Amino acid sequence: MAGATLAATALGGCITVNAPEEPIVIELNVNIRQEVIYRLAEDAGNTIEDNADIF
């Protein structure tokens, strides 16, 4: 029991945290294709409804 306490105390002082030298880069690749297709489909649906006689 005393050995575990001694080991924990000895390891407690060995932890160091350093900031990275290079900046952290987060790349966000956002796909907006689905929204554009949805809007086009909605517009096409409205056009077909408004001009049902030509289809």
GROMACS .gro file of C-alpha atoms in nm:
model
   55
    1MET     CA    1   0.000   0.000   0.000
    2ALA     CA    2   0.281   0.242   0.090
    3GLY     CA    3   0.460   0.155  -0.236
    4ALA     CA    4   0.156   0.251  -0.445
    5THR     CA    5   0.126   0.584  -0.266
    6LEU     CA    6   0.497   0.653  -0.318
    7ALA     CA    7   0.472   0.565  -0.689
    8ALA     CA    8   0.167   0.790  -0.736
    9THR     CA    9   0.343   1.079  -0.566
   10ALA     CA   10   0.657   1.032  -0.777
   11LEU     CA   11   0.462   1.022  -1.105
   12GLY     CA   12   0.247   1.321  -1.014
   13GLY     CA   13   0.532   1.567  -1.077
   14CYS     CA   14   0.632   1.422  -1.416
   15ILE     CA   15   0.336   1.546  -1.620
   16THR     CA   16   0.400   1.849  -1.840
   17VAL     CA   17   0.173   2.008  -2.099
   18ASN     CA   18   0.324   2.214  -2.379
   19ALA     CA   19   0.142   2.414  -2.645
   20PRO     CA   20   0.213   2.304  -3.003
   21GLU     CA   21   0.459   2.514  -3.202
   22GLU     CA   22   0.235   2.521  -3.511
   23PRO     CA   23  -0.124   2.650  -3.498
   24ILE     CA   24  -0.405   2.397  -3.487
   25VAL     CA   25  -0.591   2.388  -3.820
   26ILE     CA   26  -0.950   2.269  -3.835
   27GLU     CA   27  -1.082   2.212  -4.184
   28LEU     CA   28  -1.457   2.216  -4.223
   29ASN     CA   29  -1.578   2.074  -4.551
   30VAL     CA   30  -1.947   2.156  -4.560
   31ASN     CA   31  -2.158   1.999  -4.831
   32ILE     CA   32  -2.439   2.234  -4.935
   33ARG     CA   33  -2.534   2.038  -5.245
   34GLN     CA   34  -2.836   1.879  -5.082
   35GLU     CA   35  -2.990   2.215  -4.994
   36VAL     CA   36  -2.939   2.351  -5.346
   37ILE     CA   37  -3.095   2.043  -5.504
   38TYR     CA   38  -3.391   2.067  -5.265
   39ARG     CA   39  -3.450   2.431  -5.358
   40LEU     CA   40  -3.427   2.352  -5.728
   41ALA     CA   41  -3.670   2.063  -5.689
   42GLU     CA   42  -3.915   2.287  -5.502
   43ASP     CA   43  -3.890   2.556  -5.771
   44ALA     CA   44  -3.940   2.296  -6.044
   45GLY     CA   45  -4.246   2.161  -5.864
   46ASN     CA   46  -4.394   2.510  -5.838
   47THR     CA   47  -4.326   2.574  -6.207
   48ILE     CA   48  -4.500   2.251  -6.305
   49GLU     CA   49  -4.800   2.335  -6.088
   50ASP     CA   50  -4.822   2.689  -6.227
   51ASN     CA   51  -4.790   2.572  -6.589
   52ALA     CA   52  -4.966   2.235  -6.583
   53ASP     CA   53  -5.105   2.290  -6.934
   54ILE     CA   54  -4.760   2.283  -7.099
   55PHE     CA   55  -4.654   1.954  -6.939
   0.00000   0.00000   0.00000
